[in-house]
Tab-separated table of C-alpha atoms and ligand atoms in Angstrom:
chain	number	residue	atom	x	y	z
A	967	UNK	CA	-4.482	-3.480	23.299
A	968	UNK	CA	-7.366	-3.848	20.862
A	969	UNK	CA	-10.377	-2.739	22.907
A	970	UNK	CA	-7.942	0.642	24.191
A	971	UNK	CA	-6.889	1.444	20.366
A	972	UNK	CA	-11.100	0.841	18.901
A	973	UNK	CA	-11.818	3.419	21.923
A	974	UNK	CA	-9.555	5.704	20.477
A	975	UNK	CA	-11.195	5.870	16.948
A	976	UNK	CA	-12.609	8.916	16.009
A	977	UNK	CA	-16.169	9.291	16.142
A	978	UNK	CA	-18.361	8.636	13.119
A	979	UNK	CA	-21.093	10.097	11.253
A	980	UNK	CA	-19.193	13.859	12.087
A	981	UNK	CA	-18.002	14.278	8.457
A	982	UNK	CA	-20.834	14.029	5.760
A	983	UNK	CA	-18.455	13.742	2.968
A	984	UNK	CA	-17.122	10.674	4.962
A	985	UNK	CA	-20.499	9.447	5.232
A	986	UNK	CA	-21.547	9.451	1.487
A	987	UNK	CA	-18.134	7.559	0.791
A	988	UNK	CA	-19.321	5.069	3.417
A	989	UNK	CA	-22.586	4.323	1.591
A	990	UNK	CA	-21.080	4.042	-1.790
A	991	UNK	CA	-18.666	1.545	-0.411
A	992	UNK	CA	-21.561	-0.096	1.398
A	993	UNK	CA	-23.415	-0.586	-2.096
A	994	UNK	CA	-20.821	-2.137	-3.489
A	995	UNK	CA	-19.856	-4.419	-1.202
A	996	UNK	CA	-23.198	-5.843	-1.155
A	997	UNK	CA	-23.437	-7.141	-4.513
A	998	UNK	CA	-20.403	-8.791	-6.394
A	999	UNK	CA	-22.058	-7.788	-9.928
A	1000	UNK	CA	-22.737	-4.329	-9.106
A	1001	UNK	CA	-19.233	-4.026	-7.568
A	1002	UNK	CA	-17.461	-5.202	-11.068
A	1003	UNK	CA	-19.736	-2.974	-13.002
A	1004	UNK	CA	-18.523	-0.270	-11.044
A	1005	UNK	CA	-14.763	-1.063	-10.915
A	1006	UNK	CA	-15.103	-1.355	-14.811
A	1007	UNK	CA	-16.467	1.891	-15.463
A	1008	UNK	CA	-13.730	3.497	-12.956
A	1009	UNK	CA	-11.112	1.687	-14.828
A	1010	UNK	CA	-12.520	3.205	-18.291
A	1011	UNK	CA	-13.131	6.855	-17.026
A	1012	UNK	CA	-9.565	7.967	-17.750
A	1013	UNK	CA	-10.287	7.021	-21.637
A	1014	UNK	CA	-13.577	8.633	-21.948
A	1015	UNK	CA	-13.768	11.634	-23.750
A	1016	UNK	CA	-16.654	13.443	-22.806
A	1017	UNK	CA	-19.631	13.226	-20.348
A	1018	UNK	CA	-21.581	11.813	-22.725
A	1019	UNK	CA	-19.066	9.195	-23.240
A	1020	UNK	CA	-18.677	8.497	-19.700
A	1021	UNK	CA	-22.636	8.520	-19.398
A	1022	UNK	CA	-22.863	5.910	-21.927
A	1023	UNK	CA	-20.346	3.473	-20.184
A	1024	UNK	CA	-21.891	3.832	-16.875
A	1025	UNK	CA	-25.461	3.201	-18.027
A	1026	UNK	CA	-23.626	0.267	-20.234
A	1027	UNK	CA	-22.439	-1.566	-17.539
A	1028	UNK	CA	-25.351	-0.695	-15.208
A	1029	UNK	CA	-27.796	-2.033	-17.797
A	1030	UNK	CA	-25.845	-5.515	-17.817
A	1031	UNK	CA	-27.118	-6.130	-14.123
A	1032	UNK	CA	-30.339	-7.727	-13.854
A	1033	UNK	CA	-31.513	-5.994	-10.411
A	1034	UNK	CA	-30.558	-2.724	-9.401
A	1035	UNK	CA	-30.850	-0.547	-6.480
A	1036	UNK	CA	-33.600	2.353	-7.143
A	1037	UNK	CA	-30.944	4.988	-7.032
A	1038	UNK	CA	-28.957	3.151	-9.957
A	1039	UNK	CA	-32.186	2.802	-11.618
A	1040	UNK	CA	-32.662	6.369	-11.942
A	1041	UNK	CA	-29.046	6.662	-13.371
A	1042	UNK	CA	-29.900	4.112	-16.124
A	1043	UNK	CA	-33.396	6.071	-16.909
A	1044	UNK	CA	-31.329	9.634	-17.167
A	1045	UNK	CA	-28.816	7.932	-19.620
A	1046	UNK	CA	-31.926	7.520	-22.356
A	1047	UNK	CA	-31.641	11.358	-23.148
A	1048	UNK	CA	-28.650	13.742	-23.968
A	1049	UNK	CA	-28.987	16.337	-21.145
A	1050	UNK	CA	-29.770	13.284	-18.792
A	1051	UNK	CA	-26.344	12.002	-20.146
A	1052	UNK	CA	-24.669	15.315	-19.569
A	1053	UNK	CA	-25.942	15.484	-16.202
A	1054	UNK	CA	-25.102	11.797	-15.306
A	1055	UNK	CA	-21.657	11.810	-16.746
A	1056	UNK	CA	-20.773	15.209	-14.972
A	1057	UNK	CA	-22.099	13.632	-11.616
A	1058	UNK	CA	-20.196	10.156	-12.049
A	1059	UNK	CA	-16.544	12.154	-12.900
A	1060	UNK	CA	-17.228	13.864	-9.845
A	1061	UNK	CA	-17.871	10.970	-8.220
A	1062	UNK	CA	-15.030	8.991	-9.337
A	1063	UNK	CA	-12.727	12.345	-8.646
A	1064	UNK	CA	-13.784	12.866	-5.391
A	1065	UNK	CA	-13.286	9.237	-4.485
A	1066	UNK	CA	-9.588	8.999	-5.750
A	1067	UNK	CA	-9.040	12.120	-3.803
A	1068	UNK	CA	-9.688	10.063	-0.733
A	1069	UNK	CA	-6.465	7.980	-1.511
A	1070	UNK	CA	-4.363	10.277	-3.668
A	1071	UNK	CA	-3.015	13.160	-1.757
A	1072	UNK	CA	-2.033	15.532	-4.284
A	1073	UNK	CA	-1.281	15.409	-8.200
A	1074	UNK	CA	2.507	15.870	-7.535
A	1075	UNK	CA	4.786	15.886	-4.572
A	1076	UNK	CA	4.984	19.951	-4.447
A	1077	UNK	CA	1.095	19.755	-4.392
A	1078	UNK	CA	0.882	16.988	-1.684
A	1079	UNK	CA	3.030	18.974	0.783
A	1080	UNK	CA	0.172	20.972	2.610
A	1081	UNK	CA	-1.418	17.278	3.472
A	1082	UNK	CA	2.329	15.701	4.262
A	1083	UNK	CA	3.091	18.556	6.449
A	1084	UNK	CA	-0.325	18.569	8.346
A	1085	UNK	CA	0.037	14.743	8.785
A	1086	UNK	CA	3.244	15.264	10.447
A	1087	UNK	CA	1.947	18.338	12.567
A	1088	UNK	CA	-0.688	15.861	13.703
A	1089	UNK	CA	1.955	13.027	14.856
A	1090	UNK	CA	2.061	11.077	11.240
A	1091	UNK	CA	5.156	10.207	9.271
A	1092	UNK	CA	4.383	9.624	5.856
A	1093	UNK	CA	5.934	7.852	2.936
A	1094	UNK	CA	5.111	8.913	-0.815
A	1095	UNK	CA	4.186	6.856	-3.502
A	1096	UNK	CA	4.559	7.998	-7.105
A	1097	UNK	CA	1.460	6.436	-8.898
A	1098	UNK	CA	2.131	4.797	-12.189
A	1099	UNK	CA	2.725	1.299	-12.645
A	1100	UNK	CA	3.716	-1.457	-15.008
A	1101	UNK	CA	6.059	0.554	-17.080
A	1102	UNK	CA	6.177	-0.562	-20.770
A	1103	UNK	CA	8.929	1.574	-22.727
A	1104	UNK	CA	12.408	2.798	-21.394
A	1105	UNK	CA	11.066	6.453	-21.720
A	1106	UNK	CA	8.391	5.826	-19.139
A	1107	UNK	CA	10.683	4.058	-16.861
A	1108	UNK	CA	13.226	7.296	-16.980
A	1109	UNK	CA	10.498	9.542	-16.979
A	1110	UNK	CA	9.367	7.712	-13.256
A	1111	UNK	CA	13.197	7.557	-12.190
A	1112	UNK	CA	13.151	11.307	-12.476
A	1113	UNK	CA	9.973	11.859	-10.728
A	1114	UNK	CA	11.446	9.881	-7.849
A	1115	UNK	CA	14.469	12.276	-7.987
A	1116	UNK	CA	12.302	15.331	-7.636
A	1117	UNK	CA	10.437	13.961	-5.160
A	1118	UNK	CA	13.194	13.192	-3.171
A	1119	UNK	CA	14.342	16.978	-3.494
A	1120	UNK	CA	10.958	18.119	-2.748
A	1121	UNK	CA	10.112	16.195	0.028
A	1122	UNK	CA	13.782	16.684	1.723
A	1123	UNK	CA	13.550	20.492	1.150
A	1124	UNK	CA	9.902	20.857	2.858
A	1125	UNK	CA	10.687	18.380	5.789
A	1126	UNK	CA	13.747	20.614	7.109
A	1127	UNK	CA	10.881	23.348	8.078
A	1128	UNK	CA	8.748	20.717	9.825
A	1129	UNK	CA	8.276	20.827	13.675
A	1130	UNK	CA	10.156	18.705	16.015
A	1131	UNK	CA	8.110	15.278	16.375
A	1132	UNK	CA	10.384	12.925	18.550
A	1133	UNK	CA	8.154	10.103	18.359
A	1134	UNK	CA	8.522	10.142	14.610
A	1135	UNK	CA	12.145	10.995	14.425
A	1136	UNK	CA	14.126	8.637	16.323
A	1137	UNK	CA	13.898	5.029	17.779
A	1138	UNK	CA	16.640	3.539	20.217
A	1139	UNK	CA	18.824	2.596	17.209
A	1140	UNK	CA	19.131	6.378	16.125
A	1141	UNK	CA	17.878	8.786	13.828
A	1142	UNK	CA	14.921	7.906	11.303
A	1143	UNK	CA	14.664	9.954	8.189
A	1144	UNK	CA	11.619	12.659	7.763
A	1145	UNK	CA	11.511	12.196	4.012
A	1146	UNK	CA	10.480	8.768	2.754
A	1147	UNK	CA	9.833	7.599	-0.625
A	1148	UNK	CA	8.203	4.371	-1.429
A	1149	UNK	CA	9.057	3.207	-5.276
A	1150	UNK	CA	8.196	0.158	-7.618
A	1151	UNK	CA	10.974	-1.822	-9.222
A	1152	UNK	CA	8.210	-2.549	-12.264
A	1153	UNK	CA	7.965	1.021	-12.707
A	1154	UNK	CA	11.940	1.521	-13.269
A	1155	UNK	CA	12.281	-0.754	-16.122
A	1156	UNK	CA	10.388	-2.051	-18.761
A	1157	UNK	CA	11.841	-5.384	-18.550
A	1158	UNK	CA	10.647	-7.315	-15.539
A	1159	UNK	CA	10.060	-10.647	-16.788
A	1160	UNK	CA	10.482	-14.109	-14.629
A	1161	UNK	CA	12.007	-16.034	-17.464
A	1162	UNK	CA	14.773	-13.153	-17.731
A	1163	UNK	CA	15.312	-11.821	-14.287
A	1164	UNK	CA	18.827	-10.489	-14.967
A	1165	UNK	CA	17.665	-8.162	-17.766
A	1166	UNK	CA	15.139	-6.553	-15.730
A	1167	UNK	CA	17.356	-6.456	-12.677
A	1168	UNK	CA	20.171	-4.736	-14.382
A	1169	UNK	CA	17.994	-2.496	-16.177
A	1170	UNK	CA	16.259	-1.388	-13.058
A	1171	UNK	CA	19.644	-1.067	-10.844
A	1172	UNK	CA	20.925	1.569	-13.478
A	1173	UNK	CA	17.960	3.851	-12.760
A	1174	UNK	CA	17.957	2.822	-9.029
A	1175	UNK	CA	21.510	3.731	-8.012
A	1176	UNK	CA	21.155	7.674	-8.710
A	1177	UNK	CA	17.992	7.359	-6.304
A	1178	UNK	CA	20.032	5.711	-3.550
A	1179	UNK	CA	22.943	8.266	-4.042
A	1180	UNK	CA	20.439	11.126	-3.825
A	1181	UNK	CA	18.643	9.764	-0.728
A	1182	UNK	CA	21.659	8.924	0.858
A	1183	UNK	CA	22.842	12.798	0.311
A	1184	UNK	CA	19.291	14.266	1.562
A	1185	UNK	CA	19.488	11.913	4.761
A	1186	UNK	CA	15.756	10.557	3.249
A	1187	UNK	CA	14.518	6.932	3.236
A	1188	UNK	CA	13.970	4.747	0.078
A	1189	UNK	CA	11.520	1.932	0.352
A	1190	UNK	CA	11.265	-0.384	-2.455
A	1191	UNK	CA	7.600	-1.995	-2.347
A	1192	UNK	CA	6.678	-5.378	-3.358
A	1193	UNK	CA	4.631	-6.488	-6.032
A	1194	UNK	CA	3.216	-9.632	-7.711
A	1195	UNK	CA	5.042	-13.097	-7.087
A	1196	UNK	CA	6.796	-13.077	-10.645
A	1197	UNK	CA	8.695	-9.876	-9.555
A	1198	UNK	CA	9.468	-11.229	-6.147
A	1199	UNK	CA	12.922	-12.906	-6.720
A	1200	UNK	CA	14.121	-9.860	-9.286
A	1201	UNK	CA	13.281	-7.528	-6.509
A	1202	UNK	CA	15.158	-9.193	-3.876
A	1203	UNK	CA	18.004	-9.951	-5.799
A	1204	UNK	CA	18.253	-6.093	-6.757
A	1205	UNK	CA	17.819	-4.916	-3.293
A	1206	UNK	CA	20.549	-7.021	-1.755
A	1207	UNK	CA	22.878	-6.506	-4.783
A	1208	UNK	CA	22.399	-2.786	-4.517
A	1209	UNK	CA	22.950	-2.192	-0.797
A	1210	UNK	CA	25.948	-4.492	-0.716
A	1211	UNK	CA	27.835	-1.834	-3.098
A	1212	UNK	CA	30.658	-0.239	-1.240
A	1213	UNK	CA	29.157	3.170	-1.880
A	1214	UNK	CA	25.847	2.139	-0.134
A	1215	UNK	CA	27.965	1.124	3.146
A	1216	UNK	CA	26.814	3.900	5.350
A	1217	UNK	CA	23.391	4.619	3.766
A	1218	UNK	CA	20.657	5.617	2.665
A	1219	UNK	CA	18.381	4.067	5.190
A	1220	UNK	CA	16.204	1.722	2.706
A	1221	UNK	CA	13.643	-1.065	3.166
A	1222	UNK	CA	12.057	-3.771	1.328
A	1223	UNK	CA	8.365	-5.522	2.010
A	1224	UNK	CA	7.638	-8.966	2.914
A	1225	UNK	CA	3.990	-10.382	2.124
A	1226	UNK	CA	2.348	-12.751	4.809
A	1227	UNK	CA	-0.142	-13.965	2.061
A	1228	UNK	CA	2.756	-16.051	0.274
A	1229	UNK	CA	2.957	-19.432	1.463
A	1230	UNK	CA	7.027	-19.370	0.968
A	1231	UNK	CA	7.035	-16.370	3.423
A	1232	UNK	CA	8.719	-17.854	5.951
A	1233	UNK	CA	11.441	-19.080	3.909
A	1234	UNK	CA	11.677	-15.433	2.237
A	1235	UNK	CA	11.921	-13.643	5.958
A	1236	UNK	CA	14.948	-16.581	6.623
A	1237	UNK	CA	16.813	-15.235	3.655
A	1238	UNK	CA	16.284	-11.582	4.487
A	1239	UNK	CA	17.463	-12.153	8.109
A	1240	UNK	CA	20.350	-14.121	6.712
A	1241	UNK	CA	21.488	-11.268	4.524
A	1242	UNK	CA	20.702	-8.580	7.589
A	1243	UNK	CA	22.667	-10.520	10.103
A	1244	UNK	CA	25.564	-11.095	7.632
A	1245	UNK	CA	25.586	-7.129	6.353
A	1246	UNK	CA	28.042	-4.806	7.941
A	1247	UNK	CA	25.765	-2.118	6.444
A	1248	UNK	CA	24.029	0.566	8.464
A	1249	UNK	CA	21.611	1.876	9.133
A	1250	UNK	CA	19.310	-1.492	9.313
A	1251	UNK	CA	17.261	-2.591	6.599
A	1252	UNK	CA	13.496	-1.750	7.244
A	1253	UNK	CA	11.330	-4.617	6.667
A	1254	UNK	CA	7.615	-3.644	6.169
A	1255	UNK	CA	5.457	-6.622	6.799
A	1256	UNK	CA	2.031	-6.680	4.878
A	1257	UNK	CA	-0.348	-9.401	3.879
A	1258	UNK	CA	-0.346	-8.458	0.275
A	1259	UNK	CA	-2.230	-6.830	-2.234
A	1260	UNK	CA	-2.023	-9.043	-5.400
A	1261	UNK	CA	-4.119	-11.877	-3.787
A	1262	UNK	CA	-6.695	-11.971	-6.518
A	1263	UNK	CA	-4.301	-11.672	-9.279
A	1264	UNK	CA	-2.046	-14.849	-7.621
A	1265	UNK	CA	-5.115	-16.878	-7.438
A	1266	UNK	CA	-6.152	-16.198	-10.928
A	1267	UNK	CA	-3.022	-16.431	-12.444
A	1268	UNK	CA	-2.406	-19.813	-10.570
A	1269	UNK	CA	-5.589	-21.418	-11.814
A	1270	UNK	CA	-5.211	-20.307	-15.508
A	1271	UNK	CA	-1.932	-22.456	-15.155
A	1272	UNK	CA	-3.311	-25.234	-13.326
A	1273	UNK	CA	-0.750	-24.503	-10.428
A	1274	UNK	CA	-1.416	-24.417	-6.750
A	1275	UNK	CA	-1.891	-20.945	-5.367
A	1276	UNK	CA	1.345	-19.552	-4.048
A	1277	UNK	CA	-0.851	-17.754	-1.361
A	1278	UNK	CA	-2.976	-19.129	1.334
A	1279	UNK	CA	-6.423	-19.131	0.186
A	1280	UNK	CA	-7.929	-19.559	3.600
A	1281	UNK	CA	-8.169	-15.847	5.258
A	1282	UNK	CA	-7.289	-17.151	8.889
A	1283	UNK	CA	-4.279	-18.928	7.733
A	1284	UNK	CA	-2.744	-15.959	6.124
A	1285	UNK	CA	-3.739	-13.995	9.558
A	1286	UNK	CA	-2.070	-16.462	11.545
A	1287	UNK	CA	1.209	-16.523	9.625
A	1288	UNK	CA	1.104	-12.690	9.675
A	1289	UNK	CA	1.177	-12.863	13.368
A	1290	UNK	CA	3.990	-15.477	13.326
A	1291	UNK	CA	6.290	-13.309	10.945
A	1292	UNK	CA	5.563	-10.353	13.248
A	1293	UNK	CA	6.971	-12.148	16.171
A	1294	UNK	CA	9.857	-13.433	14.373
A	1295	UNK	CA	10.812	-9.813	13.002
A	1296	UNK	CA	10.290	-8.187	16.326
A	1297	UNK	CA	12.751	-10.911	17.883
A	1298	UNK	CA	15.396	-10.278	14.970
A	1299	UNK	CA	15.854	-6.578	16.242
A	1300	UNK	CA	18.338	-4.847	15.870
A	1301	UNK	CA	19.554	-6.644	12.566
A	1302	UNK	CA	16.393	-5.174	10.852
A	1303	UNK	CA	13.926	-2.251	11.936
A	1304	UNK	CA	10.390	-3.378	11.959
A	1305	UNK	CA	7.150	-1.811	10.431
A	1306	UNK	CA	3.623	-3.538	10.451
A	1307	UNK	CA	1.243	-2.180	7.902
A	1308	UNK	CA	-1.963	-3.719	8.413
A	1309	UNK	CA	-5.497	-1.867	8.931
A	1310	UNK	CA	-6.655	-5.127	10.844
A	1311	UNK	CA	-7.192	-4.061	14.633
A	1312	UNK	CA	-6.405	-7.558	15.816
A	1313	UNK	CA	-3.153	-7.913	13.687
A	1314	UNK	CA	-1.726	-4.209	14.793
A	1315	UNK	CA	-2.733	-4.861	18.469
A	1316	UNK	CA	-0.906	-8.614	18.417
A	1317	UNK	CA	2.200	-6.437	16.804
A	1318	UNK	CA	2.034	-4.099	20.032
A	1319	UNK	CA	1.079	-6.686	22.727
A	1320	UNK	CA	4.089	-9.463	21.023
A	1321	UNK	CA	6.408	-6.180	21.322
A	1322	UNK	CA	5.384	-5.700	24.903
A	1323	UNK	CA	5.730	-9.334	25.910
A	1324	UNK	CA	9.027	-9.645	23.853
A	1325	UNK	CA	10.396	-6.321	26.228
A	1326	UNK	CA	10.521	-4.251	23.109
A	1327	UNK	CA	10.124	-0.456	23.301
A	1328	UNK	CA	7.266	1.087	21.418
A	1329	UNK	CA	9.456	3.287	19.357
A	1330	UNK	CA	11.098	0.165	17.803
A	1331	UNK	CA	7.937	-0.526	16.550
A	1332	UNK	CA	6.159	1.534	13.472
A	1333	UNK	CA	2.734	1.271	12.185
A	1334	UNK	CA	1.790	1.858	8.629
A	1335	UNK	CA	-1.651	2.586	7.055
A	1336	UNK	CA	-2.958	3.756	3.842
A	1337	UNK	CA	-4.029	6.990	3.362
A	1338	UNK	CA	-8.029	6.565	2.817
A	1339	UNK	CA	-8.440	3.475	4.527
A	1340	UNK	CA	-6.621	3.381	7.718
A	1341	UNK	CA	-7.317	7.097	8.810
A	1342	UNK	CA	-9.241	6.186	11.952
A	1343	UNK	CA	-6.553	3.460	12.819
A	1344	UNK	CA	-3.803	5.722	12.259
A	1345	UNK	CA	-5.565	8.625	14.103
A	1346	UNK	CA	-5.651	6.121	17.296
A	1347	UNK	CA	-2.426	4.883	16.935
A	1348	UNK	CA	-0.740	8.114	16.824
A	1349	UNK	CA	-3.190	9.583	19.532
A	1350	UNK	CA	-1.777	6.568	21.630
A	1351	UNK	CA	1.819	7.632	20.938
A	1352	UNK	CA	2.950	5.129	18.810
A	1353	UNK	CA	4.664	5.927	15.332
A	1354	UNK	CA	2.339	5.915	12.518
A	1355	UNK	CA	3.484	6.243	8.749
A	1356	UNK	CA	0.830	6.980	6.275
A	1357	UNK	CA	1.521	5.604	2.711
A	1358	UNK	CA	0.420	8.600	0.790
A	1359	UNK	CA	0.006	7.946	-3.015
A	1360	UNK	CA	1.015	10.998	-5.403
A	1361	UNK	CA	-0.051	11.515	-9.108
A	1362	UNK	CA	-2.949	12.050	-11.442
A	1363	UNK	CA	-5.980	10.302	-11.481
A	1364	UNK	CA	-5.450	8.519	-14.742
A	1365	UNK	CA	-2.439	7.058	-13.407
A	1366	UNK	CA	-4.029	6.461	-10.199
A	1367	UNK	CA	-6.528	4.406	-11.615
A	1368	UNK	CA	-5.173	1.065	-11.412
A	1369	UNK	CA	-4.143	1.475	-7.812
A	1370	UNK	CA	-7.874	3.295	-6.909
A	1371	UNK	CA	-9.287	0.044	-8.249
A	1372	UNK	CA	-6.915	-2.092	-6.408
A	1373	UNK	CA	-7.781	-0.205	-3.006
A	1374	UNK	CA	-11.415	-0.308	-3.852
A	1375	UNK	CA	-11.271	-4.047	-4.264
A	1376	UNK	CA	-9.397	-4.267	-0.966
A	1377	UNK	CA	-12.027	-2.132	0.896
A	1378	UNK	CA	-14.819	-4.308	-0.403
A	1379	UNK	CA	-13.683	-7.524	-0.482
A	1380	UNK	CA	-15.920	-9.664	1.632
A	1381	UNK	CA	-13.211	-11.153	3.827
A	1382	UNK	CA	-11.460	-8.108	4.567
A	1383	UNK	CA	-11.552	-6.811	8.220
A	1384	UNK	CA	-12.606	-3.055	6.888
A	1385	UNK	CA	-15.634	-4.905	5.485
A	1386	UNK	CA	-16.476	-7.078	8.639
A	1387	UNK	CA	-15.803	-3.953	10.493
A	1388	UNK	CA	-18.069	-1.887	8.503
A	1389	UNK	CA	-20.861	-4.733	8.743
A	1390	UNK	CA	-20.912	-4.286	12.334
A	1391	UNK	CA	-19.095	-7.366	13.804
A	1392	UNK	CA	-18.894	-7.204	17.425
A	1393	UNK	CA	-15.401	-5.827	18.734
A	1394	UNK	CA	-14.902	-9.485	20.447
A	1395	UNK	CA	-14.976	-11.441	17.379
A	1396	UNK	CA	-12.787	-8.929	15.322
A	1397	UNK	CA	-10.203	-9.111	18.115
A	1398	UNK	CA	-10.350	-12.756	18.313
A	1399	UNK	CA	-7.178	-14.731	17.660
A	1400	UNK	CA	-7.505	-15.994	13.695
B	2605	FAD	C1	1.509	1.111	4.668
B	2605	FAD	C2	1.118	0.159	3.606
B	2605	FAD	C3	1.878	-0.282	2.835
B	2605	FAD	C4	1.735	-1.308	1.782
B	2605	FAD	N1	2.597	-1.840	1.134
B	2605	FAD	C5	2.341	-2.843	0.108
B	2605	FAD	C6	3.219	-3.461	-0.731
B	2605	FAD	O1	4.109	-2.987	-1.107
B	2605	FAD	N2	2.949	-4.820	-1.254
B	2605	FAD	C7	1.862	-5.503	-1.162
B	2605	FAD	O2	1.774	-6.252	-1.992
B	2605	FAD	N3	0.624	-4.720	-0.183
B	2605	FAD	C8	0.970	-3.743	0.324
B	2605	FAD	N4	0.301	-3.377	1.117
B	2605	FAD	C9	-1.296	-3.835	1.120
B	2605	FAD	C10	-1.548	-5.009	2.239
B	2605	FAD	O3	-0.469	-6.133	1.249
B	2605	FAD	C11	-2.887	-5.616	2.021
B	2605	FAD	O4	-3.461	-5.502	0.957
B	2605	FAD	C12	-3.763	-4.506	3.066
B	2605	FAD	O5	-3.172	-3.617	4.142
B	2605	FAD	C13	-4.927	-5.310	3.685
B	2605	FAD	O6	-4.533	-5.912	4.462
B	2605	FAD	P1	-4.769	-5.629	6.180
B	2605	FAD	O7	-3.801	-6.634	7.120
B	2605	FAD	O8	-5.058	-4.439	6.385
B	2605	FAD	O9	-6.285	-6.301	5.915
B	2605	FAD	P2	-6.999	-7.828	6.721
B	2605	FAD	O10	-8.667	-7.435	6.129
B	2605	FAD	O11	-7.094	-8.415	7.460
B	2605	FAD	O12	-6.555	-8.708	5.306
B	2605	FAD	C14	-7.057	-8.350	3.932
B	2605	FAD	C15	-5.744	-9.178	3.279
B	2605	FAD	O13	-5.876	-10.480	3.664
B	2605	FAD	C16	-5.364	-11.595	2.383
B	2605	FAD	N5	-6.531	-11.851	2.035
B	2605	FAD	C17	-7.905	-12.036	1.786
B	2605	FAD	N6	-8.571	-13.020	1.562
B	2605	FAD	C18	-7.662	-14.076	1.725
B	2605	FAD	C19	-8.053	-15.459	1.780
B	2605	FAD	N7	-9.209	-15.965	1.369
B	2605	FAD	N8	-6.847	-16.558	1.980
B	2605	FAD	C20	-5.739	-15.714	2.261
B	2605	FAD	N9	-5.625	-14.412	2.313
B	2605	FAD	C21	-6.662	-13.485	2.052
B	2605	FAD	C22	-5.160	-10.320	1.455
B	2605	FAD	O14	-3.555	-10.265	1.232
B	2605	FAD	C23	-5.841	-9.183	1.801
B	2605	FAD	O15	-4.912	-8.106	1.218
B	2605	FAD	C24	0.317	-2.150	2.133
B	2605	FAD	C25	-0.300	-1.798	2.823
B	2605	FAD	C26	-0.169	-0.615	3.827
B	2605	FAD	C27	-1.309	-0.236	4.840
């Protein structure tokens, strides 16, 4: 399966812009100090007030490095004069913006419709994610809920005009919504605290209910993303509590996320399946299986407190757990719908093969990728007739920075599949059992 998918990847080197991106990623992944300097720069970009300011920050961070590649040496030298700084600032701002556009499909749902419609026509469904995390005031949480509500309207209205794509619109259990929105609980309340979970849950529920009603009335899907471990209990309780309410018995289609990097994820899956099997609610809950995007955060936080990290620290253990959870989820159908989200060709091929070996149909497995990171894999999967959903962040660059840095970290992490693939590790090794 992995070999067939790999052969269906689009050929490289056709797009010069992608080649430049690849070069920048390669540079950043070779040197941890350089990577940190560049990430600090990306992080500070939205707060810079002028090109001169930008250039001063860039040269400041680069100046702290002992050894620099020659191209960056030139940048530092340019920073010594005012005209040099203006040129450098403009180039750096352009670079960051360009990178951000690779991952962020538009500044608003309306502006993203061109890309979303294009994806659909090419055989890819989407899930829109409105950027903006870690809400700290009530006003911000209200504004995020309003943006979600408007996004549901915009997406549902536009999706009516999309052409028929049977692979994307139904599985063996029935119809699948065309409009799909991913939301973050931490953006729906400023009160997410593990030491006072009820407060955060109630506050977020208050803003989530109208969204569930709207998704139900428009026939859209609402997916609740999973964040760091300290939000997990609140998020799970919130989802189960709301979906158990009488008015949501018949919809909307809704989903949650299971993170395989957590050592306790098998027990979390027990809880999800217990709920799903006991719930008379229809349509079934969609479970998106991921490895988890907060690995560094969980490790650092545990170390800071002297705790045993809640995440696996050996990558292969995480990958093996992902495969075990994949199988369990596939076996749990039709109590749940299964979405496997990964850019790891081995993990994805395993899911497809496990589905076949269990006698499942391809239409009963959804494969999800992130815009900008999983484009090639998504293209290959859609070309082979699988149901692919592309997770598409929408929002402005300033709000998008946290997201962007997380994506870049993932892409340049030494143990990531994409890094290994870019390094030219042979296919047989990439596809070997973890
Ligand atoms: C459509 C989509 C939606 C997503 N939604 C969410 C979400 O809601 N919440 C969320 O947290 N993440 C989410 N993610 C991100 C996901 O969790 C992964 O970070 C990302 O996909 C990388 O995993 P991989 O299988 O693609 O790549 P791989 O390269 O195979 O795996 C990388 C992952 O392995 C884990 N890892 C890295 N090093 C180690 C180590 N030393 N020991 C153990 N584990 C390690 C980390 O989780 C890391 O992200 C989503 C991803 C996609 C594609």
